[in-house]
GROMACS .gro file of C-alpha atoms in nm:
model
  392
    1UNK     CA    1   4.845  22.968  -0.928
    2UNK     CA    2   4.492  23.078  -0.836
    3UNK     CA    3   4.317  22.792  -0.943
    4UNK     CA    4   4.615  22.584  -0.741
    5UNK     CA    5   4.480  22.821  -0.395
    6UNK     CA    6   4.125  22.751  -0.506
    7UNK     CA    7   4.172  22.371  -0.573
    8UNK     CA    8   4.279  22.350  -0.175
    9UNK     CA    9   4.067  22.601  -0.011
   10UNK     CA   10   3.777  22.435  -0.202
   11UNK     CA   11   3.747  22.155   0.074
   12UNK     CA   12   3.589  22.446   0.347
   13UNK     CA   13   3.301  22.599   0.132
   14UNK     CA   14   3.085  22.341   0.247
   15UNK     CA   15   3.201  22.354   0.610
   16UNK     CA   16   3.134  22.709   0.596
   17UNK     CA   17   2.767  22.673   0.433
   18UNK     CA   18   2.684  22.392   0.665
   19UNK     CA   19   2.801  22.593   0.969
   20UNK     CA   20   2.621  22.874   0.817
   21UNK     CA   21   2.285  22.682   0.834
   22UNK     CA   22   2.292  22.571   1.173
   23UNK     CA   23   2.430  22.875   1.325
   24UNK     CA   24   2.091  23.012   1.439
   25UNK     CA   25   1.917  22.701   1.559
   26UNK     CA   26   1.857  22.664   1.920
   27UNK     CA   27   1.862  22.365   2.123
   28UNK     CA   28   1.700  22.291   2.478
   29UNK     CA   29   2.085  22.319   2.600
   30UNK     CA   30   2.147  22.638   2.456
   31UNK     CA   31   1.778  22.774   2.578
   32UNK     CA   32   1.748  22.670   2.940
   33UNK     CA   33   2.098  22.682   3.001
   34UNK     CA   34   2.363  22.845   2.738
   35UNK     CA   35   2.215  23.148   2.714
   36UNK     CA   36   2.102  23.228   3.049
   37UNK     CA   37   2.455  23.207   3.197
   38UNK     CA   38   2.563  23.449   2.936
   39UNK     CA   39   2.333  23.698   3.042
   40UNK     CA   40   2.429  23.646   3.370
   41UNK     CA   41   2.742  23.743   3.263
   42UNK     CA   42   2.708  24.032   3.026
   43UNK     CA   43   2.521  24.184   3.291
   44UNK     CA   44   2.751  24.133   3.577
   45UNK     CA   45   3.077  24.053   3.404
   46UNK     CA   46   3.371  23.947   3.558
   47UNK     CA   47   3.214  23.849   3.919
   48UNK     CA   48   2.986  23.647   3.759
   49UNK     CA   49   3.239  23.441   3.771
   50UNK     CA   50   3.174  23.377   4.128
   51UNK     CA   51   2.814  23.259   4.107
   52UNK     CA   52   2.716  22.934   4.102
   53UNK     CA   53   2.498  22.960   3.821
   54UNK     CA   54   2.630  22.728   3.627
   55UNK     CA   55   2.695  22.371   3.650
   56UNK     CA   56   3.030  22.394   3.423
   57UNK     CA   57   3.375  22.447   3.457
   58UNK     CA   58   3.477  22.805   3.517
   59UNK     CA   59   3.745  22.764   3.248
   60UNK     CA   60   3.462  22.764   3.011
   61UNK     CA   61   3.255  23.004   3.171
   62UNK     CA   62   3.603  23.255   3.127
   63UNK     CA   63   3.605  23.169   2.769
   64UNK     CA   64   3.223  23.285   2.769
   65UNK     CA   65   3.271  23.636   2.934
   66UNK     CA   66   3.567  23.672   2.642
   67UNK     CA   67   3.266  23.610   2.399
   68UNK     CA   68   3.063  23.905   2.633
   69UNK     CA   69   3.285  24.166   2.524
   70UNK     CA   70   3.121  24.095   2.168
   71UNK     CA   71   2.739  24.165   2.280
   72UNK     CA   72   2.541  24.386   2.086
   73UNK     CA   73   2.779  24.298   1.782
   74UNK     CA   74   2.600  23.933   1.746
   75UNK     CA   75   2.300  23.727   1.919
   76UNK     CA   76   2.387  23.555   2.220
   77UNK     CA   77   2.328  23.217   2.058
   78UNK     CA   78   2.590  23.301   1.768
   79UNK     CA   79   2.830  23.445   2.017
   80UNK     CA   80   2.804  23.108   2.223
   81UNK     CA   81   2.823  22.865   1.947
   82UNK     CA   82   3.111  23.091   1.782
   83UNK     CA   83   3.352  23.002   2.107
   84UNK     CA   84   3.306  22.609   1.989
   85UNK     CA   85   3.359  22.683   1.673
   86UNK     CA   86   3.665  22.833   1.726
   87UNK     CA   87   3.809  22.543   1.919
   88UNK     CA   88   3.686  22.337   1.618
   89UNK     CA   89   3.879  22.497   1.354
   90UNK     CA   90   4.224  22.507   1.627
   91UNK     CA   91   4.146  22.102   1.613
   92UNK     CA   92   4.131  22.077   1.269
   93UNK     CA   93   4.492  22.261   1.251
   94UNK     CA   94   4.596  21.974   1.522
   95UNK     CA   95   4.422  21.656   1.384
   96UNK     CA   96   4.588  21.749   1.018
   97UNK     CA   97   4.951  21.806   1.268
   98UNK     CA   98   4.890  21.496   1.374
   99UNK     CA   99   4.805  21.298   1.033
  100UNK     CA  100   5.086  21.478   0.922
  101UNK     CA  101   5.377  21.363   1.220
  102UNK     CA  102   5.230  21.039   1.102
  103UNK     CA  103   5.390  21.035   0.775
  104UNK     CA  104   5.109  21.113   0.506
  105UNK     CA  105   5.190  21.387   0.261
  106UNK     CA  106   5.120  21.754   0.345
  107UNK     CA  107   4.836  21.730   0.087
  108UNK     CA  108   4.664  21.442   0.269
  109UNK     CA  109   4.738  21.613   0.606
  110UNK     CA  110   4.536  21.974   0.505
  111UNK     CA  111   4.246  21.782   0.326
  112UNK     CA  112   4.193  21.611   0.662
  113UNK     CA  113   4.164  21.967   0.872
  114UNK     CA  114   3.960  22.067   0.617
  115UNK     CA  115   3.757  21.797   0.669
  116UNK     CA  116   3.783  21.774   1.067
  117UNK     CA  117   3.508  22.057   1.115
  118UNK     CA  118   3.251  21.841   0.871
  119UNK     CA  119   3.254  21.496   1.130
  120UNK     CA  120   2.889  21.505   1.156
  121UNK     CA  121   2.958  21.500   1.545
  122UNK     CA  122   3.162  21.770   1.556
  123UNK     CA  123   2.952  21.973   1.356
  124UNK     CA  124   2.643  21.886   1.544
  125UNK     CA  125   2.792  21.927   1.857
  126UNK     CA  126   2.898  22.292   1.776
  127UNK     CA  127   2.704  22.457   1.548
  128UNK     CA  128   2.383  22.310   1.625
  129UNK     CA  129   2.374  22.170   2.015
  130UNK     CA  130   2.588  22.461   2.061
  131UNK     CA  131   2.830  22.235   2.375
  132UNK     CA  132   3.203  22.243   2.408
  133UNK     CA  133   3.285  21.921   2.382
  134UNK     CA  134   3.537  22.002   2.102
  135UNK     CA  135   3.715  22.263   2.374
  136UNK     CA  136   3.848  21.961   2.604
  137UNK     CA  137   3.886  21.756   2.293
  138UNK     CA  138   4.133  22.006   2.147
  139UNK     CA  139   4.366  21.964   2.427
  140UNK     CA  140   4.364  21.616   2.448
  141UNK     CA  141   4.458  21.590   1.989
  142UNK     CA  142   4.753  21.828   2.137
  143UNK     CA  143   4.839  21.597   2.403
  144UNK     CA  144   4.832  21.272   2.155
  145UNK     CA  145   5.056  21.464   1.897
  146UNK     CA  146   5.329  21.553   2.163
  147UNK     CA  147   5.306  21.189   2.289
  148UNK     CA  148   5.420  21.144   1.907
  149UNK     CA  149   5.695  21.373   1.918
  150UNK     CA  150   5.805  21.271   2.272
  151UNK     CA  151   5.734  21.552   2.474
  152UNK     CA  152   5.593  21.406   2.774
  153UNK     CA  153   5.549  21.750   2.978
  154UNK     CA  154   5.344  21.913   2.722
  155UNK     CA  155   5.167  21.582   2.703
  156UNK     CA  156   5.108  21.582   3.041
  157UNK     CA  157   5.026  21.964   3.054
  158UNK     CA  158   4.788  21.926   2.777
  159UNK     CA  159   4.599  21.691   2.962
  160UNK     CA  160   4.579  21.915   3.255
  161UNK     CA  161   4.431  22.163   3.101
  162UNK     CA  162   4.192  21.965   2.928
  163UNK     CA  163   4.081  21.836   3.251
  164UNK     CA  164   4.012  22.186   3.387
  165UNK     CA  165   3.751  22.211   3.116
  166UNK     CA  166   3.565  21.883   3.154
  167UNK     CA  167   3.609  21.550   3.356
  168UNK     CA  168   3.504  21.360   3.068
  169UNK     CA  169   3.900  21.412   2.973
  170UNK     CA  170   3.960  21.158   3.248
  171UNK     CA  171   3.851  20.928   2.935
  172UNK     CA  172   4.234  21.004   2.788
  173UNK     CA  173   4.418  20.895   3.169
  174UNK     CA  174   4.476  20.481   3.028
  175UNK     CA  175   4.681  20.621   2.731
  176UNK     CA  176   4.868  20.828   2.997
  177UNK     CA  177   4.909  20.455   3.197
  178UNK     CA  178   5.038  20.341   2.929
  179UNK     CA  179   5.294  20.634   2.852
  180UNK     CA  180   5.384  20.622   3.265
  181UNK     CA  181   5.458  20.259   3.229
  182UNK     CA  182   5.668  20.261   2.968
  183UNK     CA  183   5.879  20.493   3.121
  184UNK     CA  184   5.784  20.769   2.839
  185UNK     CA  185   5.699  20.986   3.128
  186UNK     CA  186   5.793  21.087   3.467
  187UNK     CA  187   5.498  20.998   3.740
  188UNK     CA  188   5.642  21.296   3.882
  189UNK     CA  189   5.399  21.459   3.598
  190UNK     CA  190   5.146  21.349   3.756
  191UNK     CA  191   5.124  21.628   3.960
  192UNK     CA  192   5.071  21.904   3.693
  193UNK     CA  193   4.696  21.761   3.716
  194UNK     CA  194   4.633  21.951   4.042
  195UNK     CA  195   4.837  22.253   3.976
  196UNK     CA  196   4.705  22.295   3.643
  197UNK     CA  197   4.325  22.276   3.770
  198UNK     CA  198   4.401  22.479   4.085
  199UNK     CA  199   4.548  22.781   3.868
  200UNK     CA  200   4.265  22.758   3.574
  201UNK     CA  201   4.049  22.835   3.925
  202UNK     CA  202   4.217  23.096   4.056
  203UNK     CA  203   4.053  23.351   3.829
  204UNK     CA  204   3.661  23.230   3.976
  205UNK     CA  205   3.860  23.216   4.320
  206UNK     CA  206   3.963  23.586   4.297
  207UNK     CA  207   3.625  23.663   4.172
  208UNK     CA  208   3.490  23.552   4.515
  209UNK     CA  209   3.367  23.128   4.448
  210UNK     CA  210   3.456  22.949   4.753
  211UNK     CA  211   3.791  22.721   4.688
  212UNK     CA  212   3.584  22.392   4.814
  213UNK     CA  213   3.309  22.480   4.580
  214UNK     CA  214   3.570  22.469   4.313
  215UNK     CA  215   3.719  22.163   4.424
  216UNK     CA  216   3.410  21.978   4.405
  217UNK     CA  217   3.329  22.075   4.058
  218UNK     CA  218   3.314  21.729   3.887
  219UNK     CA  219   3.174  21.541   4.223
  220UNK     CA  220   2.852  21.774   4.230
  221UNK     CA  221   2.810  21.743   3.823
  222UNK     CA  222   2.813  21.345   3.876
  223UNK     CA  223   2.514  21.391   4.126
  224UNK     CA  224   2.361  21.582   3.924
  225UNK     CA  225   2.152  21.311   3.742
  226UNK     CA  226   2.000  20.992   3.937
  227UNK     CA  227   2.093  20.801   3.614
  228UNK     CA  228   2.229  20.514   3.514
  229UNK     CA  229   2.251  20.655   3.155
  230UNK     CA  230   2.122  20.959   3.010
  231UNK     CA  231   2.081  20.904   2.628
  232UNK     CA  232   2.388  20.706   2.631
  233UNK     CA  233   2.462  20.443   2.367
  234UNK     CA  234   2.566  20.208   2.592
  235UNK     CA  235   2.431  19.855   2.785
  236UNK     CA  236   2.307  20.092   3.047
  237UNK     CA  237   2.054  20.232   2.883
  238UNK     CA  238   1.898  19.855   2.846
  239UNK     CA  239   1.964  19.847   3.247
  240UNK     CA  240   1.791  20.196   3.308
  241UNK     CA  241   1.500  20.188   3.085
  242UNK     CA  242   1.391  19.822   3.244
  243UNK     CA  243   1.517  19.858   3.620
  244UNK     CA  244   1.737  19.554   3.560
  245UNK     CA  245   1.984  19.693   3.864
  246UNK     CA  246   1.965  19.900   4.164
  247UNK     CA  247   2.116  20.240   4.161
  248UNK     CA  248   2.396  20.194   4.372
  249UNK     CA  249   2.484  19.837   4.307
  250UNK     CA  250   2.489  19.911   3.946
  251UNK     CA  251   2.739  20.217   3.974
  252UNK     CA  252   3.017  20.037   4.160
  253UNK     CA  253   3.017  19.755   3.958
  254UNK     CA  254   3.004  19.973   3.628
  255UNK     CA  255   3.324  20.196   3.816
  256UNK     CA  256   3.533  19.828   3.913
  257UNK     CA  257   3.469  19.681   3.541
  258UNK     CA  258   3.561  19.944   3.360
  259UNK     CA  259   3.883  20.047   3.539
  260UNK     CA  260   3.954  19.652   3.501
  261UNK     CA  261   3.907  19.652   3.119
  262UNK     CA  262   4.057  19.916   3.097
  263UNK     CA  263   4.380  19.841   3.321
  264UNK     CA  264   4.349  19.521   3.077
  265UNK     CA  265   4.409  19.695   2.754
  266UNK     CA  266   4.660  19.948   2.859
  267UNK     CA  267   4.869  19.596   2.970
  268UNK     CA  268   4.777  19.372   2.669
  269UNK     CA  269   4.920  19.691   2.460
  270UNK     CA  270   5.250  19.696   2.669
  271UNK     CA  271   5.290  19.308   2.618
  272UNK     CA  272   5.201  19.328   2.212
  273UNK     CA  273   5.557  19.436   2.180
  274UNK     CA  274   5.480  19.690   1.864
  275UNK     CA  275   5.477  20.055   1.961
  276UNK     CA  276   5.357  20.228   1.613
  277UNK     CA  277   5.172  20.547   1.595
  278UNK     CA  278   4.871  20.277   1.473
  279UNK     CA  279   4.914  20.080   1.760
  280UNK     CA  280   4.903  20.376   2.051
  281UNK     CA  281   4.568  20.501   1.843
  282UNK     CA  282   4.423  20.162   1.853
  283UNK     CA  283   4.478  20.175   2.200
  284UNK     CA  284   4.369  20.560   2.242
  285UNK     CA  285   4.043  20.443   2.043
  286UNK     CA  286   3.976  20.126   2.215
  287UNK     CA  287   4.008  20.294   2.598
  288UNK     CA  288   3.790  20.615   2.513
  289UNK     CA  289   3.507  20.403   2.385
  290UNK     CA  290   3.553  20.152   2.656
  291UNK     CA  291   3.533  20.429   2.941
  292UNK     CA  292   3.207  20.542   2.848
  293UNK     CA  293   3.080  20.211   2.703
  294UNK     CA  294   3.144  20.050   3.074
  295UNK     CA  295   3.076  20.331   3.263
  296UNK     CA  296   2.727  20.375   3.461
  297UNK     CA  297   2.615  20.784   3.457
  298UNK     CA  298   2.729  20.867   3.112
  299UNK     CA  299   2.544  21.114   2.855
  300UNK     CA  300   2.500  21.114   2.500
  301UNK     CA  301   2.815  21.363   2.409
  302UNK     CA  302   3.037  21.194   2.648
  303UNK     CA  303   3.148  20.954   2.353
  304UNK     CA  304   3.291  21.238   2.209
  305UNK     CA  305   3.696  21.142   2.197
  306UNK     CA  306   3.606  20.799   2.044
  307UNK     CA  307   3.388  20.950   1.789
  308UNK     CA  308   3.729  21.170   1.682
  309UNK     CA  309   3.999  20.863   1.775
  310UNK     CA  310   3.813  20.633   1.572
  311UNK     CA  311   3.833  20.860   1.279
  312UNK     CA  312   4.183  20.924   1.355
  313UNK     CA  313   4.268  20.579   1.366
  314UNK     CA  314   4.069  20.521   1.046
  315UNK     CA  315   4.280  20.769   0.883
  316UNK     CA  316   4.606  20.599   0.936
  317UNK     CA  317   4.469  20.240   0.863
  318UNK     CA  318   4.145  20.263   0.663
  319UNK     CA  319   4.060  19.851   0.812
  320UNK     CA  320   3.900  20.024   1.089
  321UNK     CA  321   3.677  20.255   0.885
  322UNK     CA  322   3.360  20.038   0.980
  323UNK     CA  323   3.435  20.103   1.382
  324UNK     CA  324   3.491  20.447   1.267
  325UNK     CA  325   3.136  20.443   1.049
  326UNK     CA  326   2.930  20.292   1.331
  327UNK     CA  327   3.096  20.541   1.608
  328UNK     CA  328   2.960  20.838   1.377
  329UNK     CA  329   2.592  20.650   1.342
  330UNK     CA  330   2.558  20.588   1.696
  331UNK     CA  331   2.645  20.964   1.825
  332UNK     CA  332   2.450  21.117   1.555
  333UNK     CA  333   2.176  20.910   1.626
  334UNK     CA  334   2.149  21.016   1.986
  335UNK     CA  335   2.238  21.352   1.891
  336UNK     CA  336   1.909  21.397   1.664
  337UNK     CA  337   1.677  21.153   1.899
  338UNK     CA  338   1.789  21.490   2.169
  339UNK     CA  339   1.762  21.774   1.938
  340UNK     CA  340   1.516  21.718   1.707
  341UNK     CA  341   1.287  21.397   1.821
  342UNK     CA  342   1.028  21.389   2.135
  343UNK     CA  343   1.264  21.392   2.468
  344UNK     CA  344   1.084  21.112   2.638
  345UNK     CA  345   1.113  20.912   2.280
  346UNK     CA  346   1.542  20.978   2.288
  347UNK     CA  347   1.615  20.653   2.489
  348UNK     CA  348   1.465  20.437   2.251
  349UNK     CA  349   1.697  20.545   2.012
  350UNK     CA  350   1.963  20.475   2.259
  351UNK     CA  351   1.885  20.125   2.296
  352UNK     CA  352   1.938  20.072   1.908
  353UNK     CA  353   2.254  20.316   1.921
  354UNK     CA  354   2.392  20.095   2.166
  355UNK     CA  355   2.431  19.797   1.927
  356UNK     CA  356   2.625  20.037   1.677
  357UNK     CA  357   2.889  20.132   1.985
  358UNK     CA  358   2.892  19.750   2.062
  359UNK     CA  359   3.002  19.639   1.726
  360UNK     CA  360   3.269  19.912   1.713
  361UNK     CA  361   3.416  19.841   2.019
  362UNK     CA  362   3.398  19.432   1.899
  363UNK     CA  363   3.607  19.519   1.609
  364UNK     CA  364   3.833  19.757   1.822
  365UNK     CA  365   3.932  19.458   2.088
  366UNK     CA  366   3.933  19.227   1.820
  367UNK     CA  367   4.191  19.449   1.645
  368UNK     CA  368   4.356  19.438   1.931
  369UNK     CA  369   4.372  19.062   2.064
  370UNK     CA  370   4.472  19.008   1.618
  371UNK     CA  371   4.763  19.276   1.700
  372UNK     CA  372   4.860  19.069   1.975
  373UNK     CA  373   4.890  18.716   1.823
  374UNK     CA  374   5.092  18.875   1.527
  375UNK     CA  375   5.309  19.020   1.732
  376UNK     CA  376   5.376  18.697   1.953
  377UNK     CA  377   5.363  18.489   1.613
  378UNK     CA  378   5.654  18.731   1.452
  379UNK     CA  379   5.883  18.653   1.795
  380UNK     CA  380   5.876  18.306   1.738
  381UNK     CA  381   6.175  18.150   1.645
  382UNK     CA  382   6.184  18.069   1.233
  383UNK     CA  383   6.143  17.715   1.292
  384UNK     CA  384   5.862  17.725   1.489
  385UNK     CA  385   5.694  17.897   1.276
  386UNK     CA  386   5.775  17.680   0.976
  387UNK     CA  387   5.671  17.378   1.168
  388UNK     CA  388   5.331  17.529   1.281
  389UNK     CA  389   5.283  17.569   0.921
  390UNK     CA  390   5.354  17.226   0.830
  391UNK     CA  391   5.678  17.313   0.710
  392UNK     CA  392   5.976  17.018   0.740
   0.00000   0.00000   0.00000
């Protein structure tokens, strides 16, 4: 029996060493901004939460002054990284939930949490970079498993409250599409967005933050940067690094084509006909790697959801592994151009990067136009299909 609770747990020892080792190093993130908003807020506490110090959700900034009350107990920078990490071990419990609602065994199900906080993303983007990516990310794995189960409020509420903590969730809204038009969901939903952001406010509101301040959280972050893409992996950084397209120009168009391609998946999955837990994550995969692919303005960590769909999606059907493998080789790439190489060397990096995202999100659509045909060529009456064979 002990070597039985030894055999499983033996999948986190080295999690816990690698976690262990990067626990203490400090990136530019963590040094120019991280830590100075938590002193801001150990030494004010609670109406720091009305300052606008900080160009990041308050949500976030809530969960930091929880990790206050620890000061003295811990360095800042362990403190800070130990909130992500938390939210990294909650979405390993979900992503094994969700292999598990799936239909693999129970064994296959834990060996994947255990493995969850070891995706060299994740793991960077945690315990070294020391961001929160994995905090919005959490909510949107519990919004995909209650789309599984068919619980379309929690989906929706999920969502929500992902939103509150970063706009990159907005990523996640074509799978929603696709839930609203299939009739999955009431658009009535739609209105927990609001609600849900308004109340996860309400504590920085009471603290004294003006409410249009809040509001325009997201709008002032995305005029932040003057970029077309900041360390991005995508064919932006090819337009920004050679002034291919002016600013302005370039941003609409980037906004129109990838709502269009988009829009264009969500319907070429409603026409396929097959509604399969593989399908809805080829689709989930497909649309967050699209949206930040397509999109003008994004950073490095905002391909964050398709680094963790693709590996989802590999999970269930190992065919995609490769889309899955180049995801992971692209992020990490930018990841270590940012953290470890000369700043003004990262966007070369990004240019080769971009060709890794570009042949995952080839064999994505490709999937998905193959999906498609089979499903078309399966409808077709017997005889048809004999004939096209060269049957009698």
């Amino acid at each position: 029996m002990q070597w039985r609770t030894a055999r499983w747990l033996l999948p986190m020892l080295p999690g816990a060493f690698l976690y262990w080792m990067l626990l203490t190093q400090e990136s530019r993130d963590m040094h120019f901004f991280l830590e100075p908003w938590f002193d801001v807020i150990v030494r004010n506490g609670f109406p720091a939460m009305a300052g606008d110090y900080a160009n990041y959700s308050p949500p976030y900034l809530y969960l930091l002054g929880l990790a206050s009350a620890f000061h003295g107990l811990a360095p800042p920078i362990v403190l800070i990284k130990a909130v992500s990490i938390v939210f990294n071990l909650v979405a390993a419990v979900v992503f094994g939930l969700i292999v598990l609602e799936i239909g693999a065994s129970s064994q296959k199900a834990f060996t994947c949490a255990c493995l969850f906080p070891l995706i060299p993303t994740v793991a960077v983007n945690a315990a070294w970079w020391g961001q929160c990516d994995v905090i919005y990310a959490t909510f949107l794995l519990c919004a995909f498993l209650a789309s599984l189960k068919r619980m379309p409020l929690r989906v929706m509420l999920f969502f929500s409250i992902g939103f509150a903590f970063k706009a990159q969730a907005i990523f996640f809204a074509p799978y929603l599409l696709y839930l609203l038009l299939k009739k999955e969901m009431p658009w009535a939903y739609v209105a927990l967005v609001p609600l849900v952001y308004a109340a996860m406010m309400a504590p920085a509101w009471l603290a004294g933050r003006p409410a249009r301040a809040l509001a325009a959280i997201y709008l002032d972050q995305g005029s932040y940067y003057r970029l077309l893409a900041a360390n991005a992996p995508n064919p932006w950084a090819f337009i920004e690094k050679y002034h291919l397209l002016p600013y302005w120009p370039a941003v609409f168009a980037g906004l129109v084509l990838a709502a269009a391609v988009n829009l264009g998946l969500v319907v070429k999955a409603l026409r396929s006909g097959r509604d399969t837990p593989e399908t809805r994550l080829l689709l989930l995969a497909s649309t967050t790697l699209a949206s930040p692919y397509l999109l003008p303005k994004m950073h490095d960590r905002y391909f964050f959801l398709a680094d963790i769909f693709t590996i989802l999606l590999a999970v269930v059907a190992p065919r995609y592994r490769l889309a899955a493998l180049a995801m992971q080789a692209a992020s990490l790439a930018v990841y270590l151009a940012f953290l470890e190489g000369p700043f003004h060397h990262a966007d070369k990096v990004a240019l080769l990067a971009a060709l890794l995202t570009s042949f995952a999100l080839a064999c994505l659509l490709y999937s998905q136009g193959t999906i498609g045909r089979w499903a078309g060529w399966r409808n077709r009456p017997a005889a048809a299909r004999l004939h096209a064979n060269g049957g009698p």
